[in-house]
Coordinates of C-alpha atoms in Angstrom, one line a residue:
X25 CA 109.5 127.3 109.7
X26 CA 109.3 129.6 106.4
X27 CA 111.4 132.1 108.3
X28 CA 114.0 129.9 109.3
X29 CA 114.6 128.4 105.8
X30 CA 114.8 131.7 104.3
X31 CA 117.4 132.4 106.9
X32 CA 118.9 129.0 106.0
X33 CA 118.7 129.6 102.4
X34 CA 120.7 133.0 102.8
X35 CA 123.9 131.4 104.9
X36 CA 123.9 128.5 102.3
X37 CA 123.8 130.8 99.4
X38 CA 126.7 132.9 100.8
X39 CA 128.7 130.1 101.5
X40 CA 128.1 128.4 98.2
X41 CA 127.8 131.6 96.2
X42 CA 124.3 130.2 94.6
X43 CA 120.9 132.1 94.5
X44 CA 119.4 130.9 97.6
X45 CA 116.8 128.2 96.0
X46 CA 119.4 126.9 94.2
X47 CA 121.2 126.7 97.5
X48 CA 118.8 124.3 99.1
X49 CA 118.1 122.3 96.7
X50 CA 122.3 121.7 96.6
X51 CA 121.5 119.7 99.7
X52 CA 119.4 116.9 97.3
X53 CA 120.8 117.0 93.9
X54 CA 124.3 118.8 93.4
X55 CA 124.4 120.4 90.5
X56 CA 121.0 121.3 89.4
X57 CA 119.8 124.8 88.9
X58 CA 116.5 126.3 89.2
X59 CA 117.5 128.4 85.9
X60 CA 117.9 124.8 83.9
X61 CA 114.9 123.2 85.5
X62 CA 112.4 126.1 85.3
X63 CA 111.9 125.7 81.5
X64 CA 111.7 122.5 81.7
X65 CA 109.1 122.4 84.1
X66 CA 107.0 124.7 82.0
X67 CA 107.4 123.1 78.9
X68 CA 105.6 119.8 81.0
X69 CA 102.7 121.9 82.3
X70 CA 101.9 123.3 79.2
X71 CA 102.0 119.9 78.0
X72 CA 100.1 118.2 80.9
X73 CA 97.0 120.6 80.8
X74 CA 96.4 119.5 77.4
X75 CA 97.1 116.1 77.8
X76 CA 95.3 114.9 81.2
X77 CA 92.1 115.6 79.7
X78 CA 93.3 113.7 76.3
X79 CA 94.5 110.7 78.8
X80 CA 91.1 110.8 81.0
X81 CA 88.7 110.7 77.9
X82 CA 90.6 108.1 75.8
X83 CA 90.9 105.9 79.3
X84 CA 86.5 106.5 79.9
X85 CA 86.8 105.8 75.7
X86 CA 88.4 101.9 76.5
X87 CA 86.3 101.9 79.4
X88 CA 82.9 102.6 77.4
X89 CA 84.0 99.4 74.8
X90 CA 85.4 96.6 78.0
X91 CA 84.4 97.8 81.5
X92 CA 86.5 97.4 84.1
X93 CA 86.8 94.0 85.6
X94 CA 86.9 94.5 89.7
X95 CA 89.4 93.6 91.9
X96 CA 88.3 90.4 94.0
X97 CA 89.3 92.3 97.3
X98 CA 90.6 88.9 99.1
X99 CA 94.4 89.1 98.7
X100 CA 96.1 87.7 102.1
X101 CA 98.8 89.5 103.3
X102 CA 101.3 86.6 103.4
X103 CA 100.3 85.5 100.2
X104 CA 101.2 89.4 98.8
X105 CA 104.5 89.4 100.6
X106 CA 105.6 86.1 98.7
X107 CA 104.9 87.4 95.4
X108 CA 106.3 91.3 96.1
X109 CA 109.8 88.9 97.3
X110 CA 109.4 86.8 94.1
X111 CA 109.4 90.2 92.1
X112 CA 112.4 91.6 93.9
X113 CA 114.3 88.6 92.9
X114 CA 113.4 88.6 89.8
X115 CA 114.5 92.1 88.7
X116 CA 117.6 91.2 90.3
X117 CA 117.3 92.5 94.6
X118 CA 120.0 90.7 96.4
X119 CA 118.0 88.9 98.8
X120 CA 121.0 88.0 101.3
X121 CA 121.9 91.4 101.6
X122 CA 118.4 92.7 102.0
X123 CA 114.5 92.1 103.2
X124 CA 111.4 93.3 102.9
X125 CA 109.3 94.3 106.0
X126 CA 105.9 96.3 106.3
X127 CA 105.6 99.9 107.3
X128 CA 102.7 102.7 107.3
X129 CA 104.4 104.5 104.0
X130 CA 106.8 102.7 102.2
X131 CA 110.3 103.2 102.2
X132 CA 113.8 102.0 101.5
X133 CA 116.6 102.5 104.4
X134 CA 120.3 100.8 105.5
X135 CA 123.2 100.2 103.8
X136 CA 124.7 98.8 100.6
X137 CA 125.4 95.4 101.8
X138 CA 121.7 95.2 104.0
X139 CA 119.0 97.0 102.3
X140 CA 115.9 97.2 103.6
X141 CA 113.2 97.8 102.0
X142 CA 109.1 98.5 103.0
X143 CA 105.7 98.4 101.6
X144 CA 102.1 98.3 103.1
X145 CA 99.2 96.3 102.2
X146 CA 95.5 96.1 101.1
X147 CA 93.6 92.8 101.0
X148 CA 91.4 94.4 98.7
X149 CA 94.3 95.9 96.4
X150 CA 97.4 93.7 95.6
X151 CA 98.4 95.9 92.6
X152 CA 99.1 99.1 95.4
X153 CA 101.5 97.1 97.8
X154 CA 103.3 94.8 94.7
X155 CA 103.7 98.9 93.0
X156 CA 105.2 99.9 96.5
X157 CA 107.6 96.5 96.2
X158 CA 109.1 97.5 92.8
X159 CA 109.8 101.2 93.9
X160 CA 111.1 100.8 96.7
X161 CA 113.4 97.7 95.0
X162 CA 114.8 100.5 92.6
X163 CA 116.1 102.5 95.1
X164 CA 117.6 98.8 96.6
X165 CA 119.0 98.1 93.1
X166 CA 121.0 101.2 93.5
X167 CA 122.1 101.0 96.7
X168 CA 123.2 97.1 96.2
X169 CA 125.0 98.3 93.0
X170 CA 127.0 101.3 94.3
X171 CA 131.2 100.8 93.8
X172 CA 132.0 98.3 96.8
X173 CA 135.7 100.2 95.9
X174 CA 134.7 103.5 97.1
X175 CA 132.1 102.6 99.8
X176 CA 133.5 104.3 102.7
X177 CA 134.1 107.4 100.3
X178 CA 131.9 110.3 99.2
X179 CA 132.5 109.1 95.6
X180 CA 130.5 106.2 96.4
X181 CA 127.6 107.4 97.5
X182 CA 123.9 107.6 95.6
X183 CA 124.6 111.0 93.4
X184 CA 121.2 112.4 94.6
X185 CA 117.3 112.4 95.2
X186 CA 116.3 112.5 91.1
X187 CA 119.5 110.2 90.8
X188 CA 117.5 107.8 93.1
X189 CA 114.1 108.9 92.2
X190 CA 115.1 108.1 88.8
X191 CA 115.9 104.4 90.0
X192 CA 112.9 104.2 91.6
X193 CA 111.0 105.2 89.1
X194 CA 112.7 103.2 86.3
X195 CA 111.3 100.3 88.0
X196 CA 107.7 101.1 89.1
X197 CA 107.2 103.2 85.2
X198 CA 109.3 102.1 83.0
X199 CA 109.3 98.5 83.6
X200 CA 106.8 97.8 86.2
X201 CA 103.8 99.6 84.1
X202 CA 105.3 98.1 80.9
X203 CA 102.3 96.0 78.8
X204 CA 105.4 93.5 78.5
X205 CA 106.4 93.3 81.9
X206 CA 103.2 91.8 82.5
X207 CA 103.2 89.6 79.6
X208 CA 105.7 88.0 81.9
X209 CA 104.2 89.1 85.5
X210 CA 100.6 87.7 84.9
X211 CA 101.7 84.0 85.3
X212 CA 103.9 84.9 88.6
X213 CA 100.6 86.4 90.1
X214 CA 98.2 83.6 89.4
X215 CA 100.8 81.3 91.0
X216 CA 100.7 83.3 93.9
X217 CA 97.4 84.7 94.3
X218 CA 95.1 82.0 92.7
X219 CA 93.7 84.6 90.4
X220 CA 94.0 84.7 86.5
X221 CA 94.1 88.1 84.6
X222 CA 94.5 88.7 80.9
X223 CA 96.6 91.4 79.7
X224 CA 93.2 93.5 78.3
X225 CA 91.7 93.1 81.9
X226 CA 95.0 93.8 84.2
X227 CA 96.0 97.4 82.2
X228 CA 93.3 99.6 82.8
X229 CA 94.3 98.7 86.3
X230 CA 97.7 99.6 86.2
X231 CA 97.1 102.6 84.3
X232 CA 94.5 104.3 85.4
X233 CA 94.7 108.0 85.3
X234 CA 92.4 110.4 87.7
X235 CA 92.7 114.2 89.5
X236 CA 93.4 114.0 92.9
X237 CA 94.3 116.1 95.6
X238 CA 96.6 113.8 97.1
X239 CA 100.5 114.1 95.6
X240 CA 101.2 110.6 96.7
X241 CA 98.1 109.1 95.1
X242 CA 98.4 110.2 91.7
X243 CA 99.2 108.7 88.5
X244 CA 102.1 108.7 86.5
X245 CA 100.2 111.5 84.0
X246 CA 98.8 114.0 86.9
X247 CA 101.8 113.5 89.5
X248 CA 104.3 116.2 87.8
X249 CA 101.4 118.9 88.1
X250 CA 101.5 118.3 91.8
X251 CA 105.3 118.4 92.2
X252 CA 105.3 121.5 89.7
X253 CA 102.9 123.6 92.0
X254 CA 105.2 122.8 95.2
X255 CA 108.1 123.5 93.2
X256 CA 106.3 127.2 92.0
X257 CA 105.2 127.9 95.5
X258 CA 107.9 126.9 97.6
X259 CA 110.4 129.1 95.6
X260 CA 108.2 132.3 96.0
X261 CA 107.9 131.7 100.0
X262 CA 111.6 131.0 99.9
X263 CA 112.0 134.2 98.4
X264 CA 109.6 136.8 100.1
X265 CA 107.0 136.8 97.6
X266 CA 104.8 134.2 99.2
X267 CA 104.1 135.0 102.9
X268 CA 102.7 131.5 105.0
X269 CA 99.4 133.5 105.5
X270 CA 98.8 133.3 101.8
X271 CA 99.8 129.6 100.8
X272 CA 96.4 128.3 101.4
X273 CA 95.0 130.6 98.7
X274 CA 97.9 130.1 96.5
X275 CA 97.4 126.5 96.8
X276 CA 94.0 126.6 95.8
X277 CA 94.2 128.8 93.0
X278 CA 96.9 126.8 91.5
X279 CA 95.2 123.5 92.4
X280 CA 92.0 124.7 90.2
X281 CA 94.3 126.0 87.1
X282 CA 96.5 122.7 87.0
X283 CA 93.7 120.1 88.2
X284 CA 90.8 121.6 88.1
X285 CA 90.4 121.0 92.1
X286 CA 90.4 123.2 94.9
X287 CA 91.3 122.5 98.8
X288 CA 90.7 126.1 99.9
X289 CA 88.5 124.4 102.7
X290 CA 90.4 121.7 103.5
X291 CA 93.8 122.7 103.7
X292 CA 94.5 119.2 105.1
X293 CA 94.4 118.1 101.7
X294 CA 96.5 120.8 100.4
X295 CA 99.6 122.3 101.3
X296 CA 99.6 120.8 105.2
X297 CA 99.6 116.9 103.6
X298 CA 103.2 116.6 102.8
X299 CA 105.7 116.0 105.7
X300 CA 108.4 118.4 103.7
X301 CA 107.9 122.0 104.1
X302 CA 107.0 121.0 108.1
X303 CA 110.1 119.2 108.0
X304 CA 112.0 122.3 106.5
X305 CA 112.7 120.4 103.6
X306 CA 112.7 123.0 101.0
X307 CA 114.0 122.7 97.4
X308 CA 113.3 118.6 97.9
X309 CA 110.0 118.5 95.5
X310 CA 112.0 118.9 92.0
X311 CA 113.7 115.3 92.7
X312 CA 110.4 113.9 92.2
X313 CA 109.3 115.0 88.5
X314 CA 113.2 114.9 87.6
X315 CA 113.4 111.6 88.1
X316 CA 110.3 110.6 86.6
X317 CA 111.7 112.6 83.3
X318 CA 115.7 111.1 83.8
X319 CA 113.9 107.7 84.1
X320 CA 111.9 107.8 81.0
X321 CA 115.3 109.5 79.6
X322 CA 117.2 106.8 80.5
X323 CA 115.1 104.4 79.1
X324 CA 115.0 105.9 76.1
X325 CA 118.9 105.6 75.9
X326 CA 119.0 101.7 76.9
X327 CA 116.6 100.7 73.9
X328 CA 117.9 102.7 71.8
X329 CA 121.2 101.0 72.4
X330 CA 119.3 97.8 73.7
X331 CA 116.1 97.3 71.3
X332 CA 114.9 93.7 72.6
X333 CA 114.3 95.8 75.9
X334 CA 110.7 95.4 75.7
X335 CA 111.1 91.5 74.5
X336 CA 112.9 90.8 77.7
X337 CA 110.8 92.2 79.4
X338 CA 108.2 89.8 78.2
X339 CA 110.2 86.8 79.1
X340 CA 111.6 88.0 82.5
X341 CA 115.0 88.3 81.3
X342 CA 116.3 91.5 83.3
X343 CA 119.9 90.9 82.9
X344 CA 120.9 93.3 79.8
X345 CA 118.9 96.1 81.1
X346 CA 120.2 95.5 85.0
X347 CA 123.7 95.5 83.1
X348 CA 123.3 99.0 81.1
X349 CA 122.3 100.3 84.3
X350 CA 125.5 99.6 86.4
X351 CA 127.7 100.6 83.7
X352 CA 125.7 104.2 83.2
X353 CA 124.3 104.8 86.5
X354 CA 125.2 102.5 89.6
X355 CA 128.6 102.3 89.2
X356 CA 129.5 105.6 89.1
X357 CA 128.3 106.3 92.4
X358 CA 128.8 110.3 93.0
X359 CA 131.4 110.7 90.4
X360 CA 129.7 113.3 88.8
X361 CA 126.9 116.0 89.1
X362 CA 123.6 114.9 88.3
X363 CA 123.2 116.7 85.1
X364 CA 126.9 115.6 84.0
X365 CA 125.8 112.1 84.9
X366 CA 122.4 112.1 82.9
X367 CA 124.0 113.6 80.0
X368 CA 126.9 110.8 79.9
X369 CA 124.5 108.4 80.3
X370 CA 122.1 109.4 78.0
X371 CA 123.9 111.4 75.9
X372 CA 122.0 114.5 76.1
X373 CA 120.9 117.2 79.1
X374 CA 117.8 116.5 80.5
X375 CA 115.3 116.3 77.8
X376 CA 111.2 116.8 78.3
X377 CA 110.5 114.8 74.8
X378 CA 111.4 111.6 76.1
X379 CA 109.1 111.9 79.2
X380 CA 106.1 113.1 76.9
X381 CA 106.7 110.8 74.4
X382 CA 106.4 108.1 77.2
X383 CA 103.2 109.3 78.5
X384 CA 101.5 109.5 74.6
X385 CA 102.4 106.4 73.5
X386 CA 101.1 104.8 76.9
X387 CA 97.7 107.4 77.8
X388 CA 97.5 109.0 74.7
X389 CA 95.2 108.1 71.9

């Protein structure tokens, strides 16, 4: 597979005129470079290795003063579904031109005017299927909101992966892990589910922060270190420098200088548990951690110009920040690059502070 791609990488690159990792990653986000992203990237790791451990010891700190009150582990499926479609509503999924059905990962597919969406649940977890709901319903959110104009056009199309990450991710983070959101969210939840939380007993829940091998598993704080060492990795074995033979130890070594873990005996848990380098999906990782940073950019941007964000939030009034969105983001489907598009949006380039600043002022001390 390796082989192939690099062969891949070199027609696209001569074609496009683009270094050949820029090149791939054309194929998911138009417009971004591996020379703009790289320092980005490393200004987050630097920042990450100090702050995990900040974030992990000020969580055991809260922990130490008001233990963590279980999860009563008897959530009925049905019972999940109606609140995950009474969420989607409610942050404004068009439920006649949509659904929400259950899959093994979850996912969101079809077109703008029927999009369906996925999740998968846990009787003894409601928090991991209702997190997969509001995901997934960003990506929905952007679909449903795309120009109906310039639908059968390439202008109207999502921009790209972070573009849609970014939706995604505004949802889940931004709003959906918001201590106001659930101000709001906790009443919708004991209708639904018969079980009462206070706000004290529901966060340490929500944001729980701990290593893990597994990408898709980890918090919003560790996450970026995972998509950071595919992103380091991928481009030295799309450039010659990393042969196949050697990824398991260049997995590991990274693993146990970014997280502290190591997988050298159970590369099942390292770099064979993602479908995307099987799949010959190179240059596809970035989109992850971009989005996560043009979310927490773009919300940023909306309160600045929107500051009773957070106090809509609280009363489930998602009208003025569904509205900022479509006027920024949705409605200008693939009118411009994804760094042109941030940047107009926004403002500014892509801009590490604002995702930082998010992650201190929610994990920090």
């Amino acid at each position: 597979v390796v082989a192939l791609v690099r062969e891949e990488a070199a027609l696209r690159a001569d074609v496009l005129g683009l270094d050949p990792y820029d090149a791939l990653m054309e194929q998911y986000d138009p417009g971004n470079r591996a020379a703009d992203i790289t320092p980005v990237f490393a200004e987050l790791k630097t920042f990450l290795r100090d702050f995990v451990p900040e974030a992990m010891a000020v969580q055991e700190e809260r922990l130490a003063k008001s233990p963590l009150k279980p999860l009563s582990g008897s959530y009925a499926i049905e019972k999940q579904r109606e609140l995950g479609l009474a969420m989607m509503a409610a942050v404004g999924f068009d439920l006649t031109h949509g659904s929400l059905s259950v899959s093994h990962h979850p996912f969101c597919g079809g077109v703008p005017s029927d999009v369906r969406i996925t999740t998968r649940y846990k009787t003894s977890d409601f928090l991991s299927a209702l997190m997969g709901v509001l995901h997934e319903t960003g990506h929905a959110l952007y679909e449903q909101n795309l120009p109906k104009a310039w639908a059968h056009w390439p202008l109207g199309k999502a921009r790209g992966m972070a573009v849609h990450e970014s939706q995604s991710l505004f949802v889940e983070k931004q709003i959906g892990r918001n201590p106001e959101f659930w101000r709001w969210a906790l009443p919708v939840v004991e209708r639904h589910l018969g079980e009462t939380w206070s706000i004290d007993d529901i966060l340490p829940h929500v944001h729980r922060v701990e290593r893990g091998l597994i990408r898709v598993d980890a918090d919003e704080v560790t996450y970026p270190l995972h998509v950071i060492l595919r992103y380091e990795l991928e481009q030295e074995l799309v450039s010659g420098r990393l042969e196949a033979a050697d990824l398991p130890e260049a997995w590991d070594a990274k693993m146990r200088d970014y997280l502290g873990l190591s997988t050298i005996d159970n590369p099942a848990d390292g770099p064979m548990q993602d479908v995307h380098w099987p799949g010959a999906a190179f240059g596809y990782f970035p989109s992850y951690t971009l989005g996560a940073m043009m979310a927490a950019q773009q919300w940023a941007a909306l309160t600045r110009d929107h500051p009773s964000a957070d106090e809509d939030l609280a009363t489930g009034n998602f009208a003025a920040i569904n509205d900022w969105r479509r006027e920024k983001i949705w409605s200008q489907g693939s009118r411009w690059s994804t760094p042109d598009l941030l940047e107009r949006a926004t403002s500014e380039k892509l801009n590490a502070a604002h995702f930082t600043d998010h992650l201190k002022k929610r994990y920090g001390a």
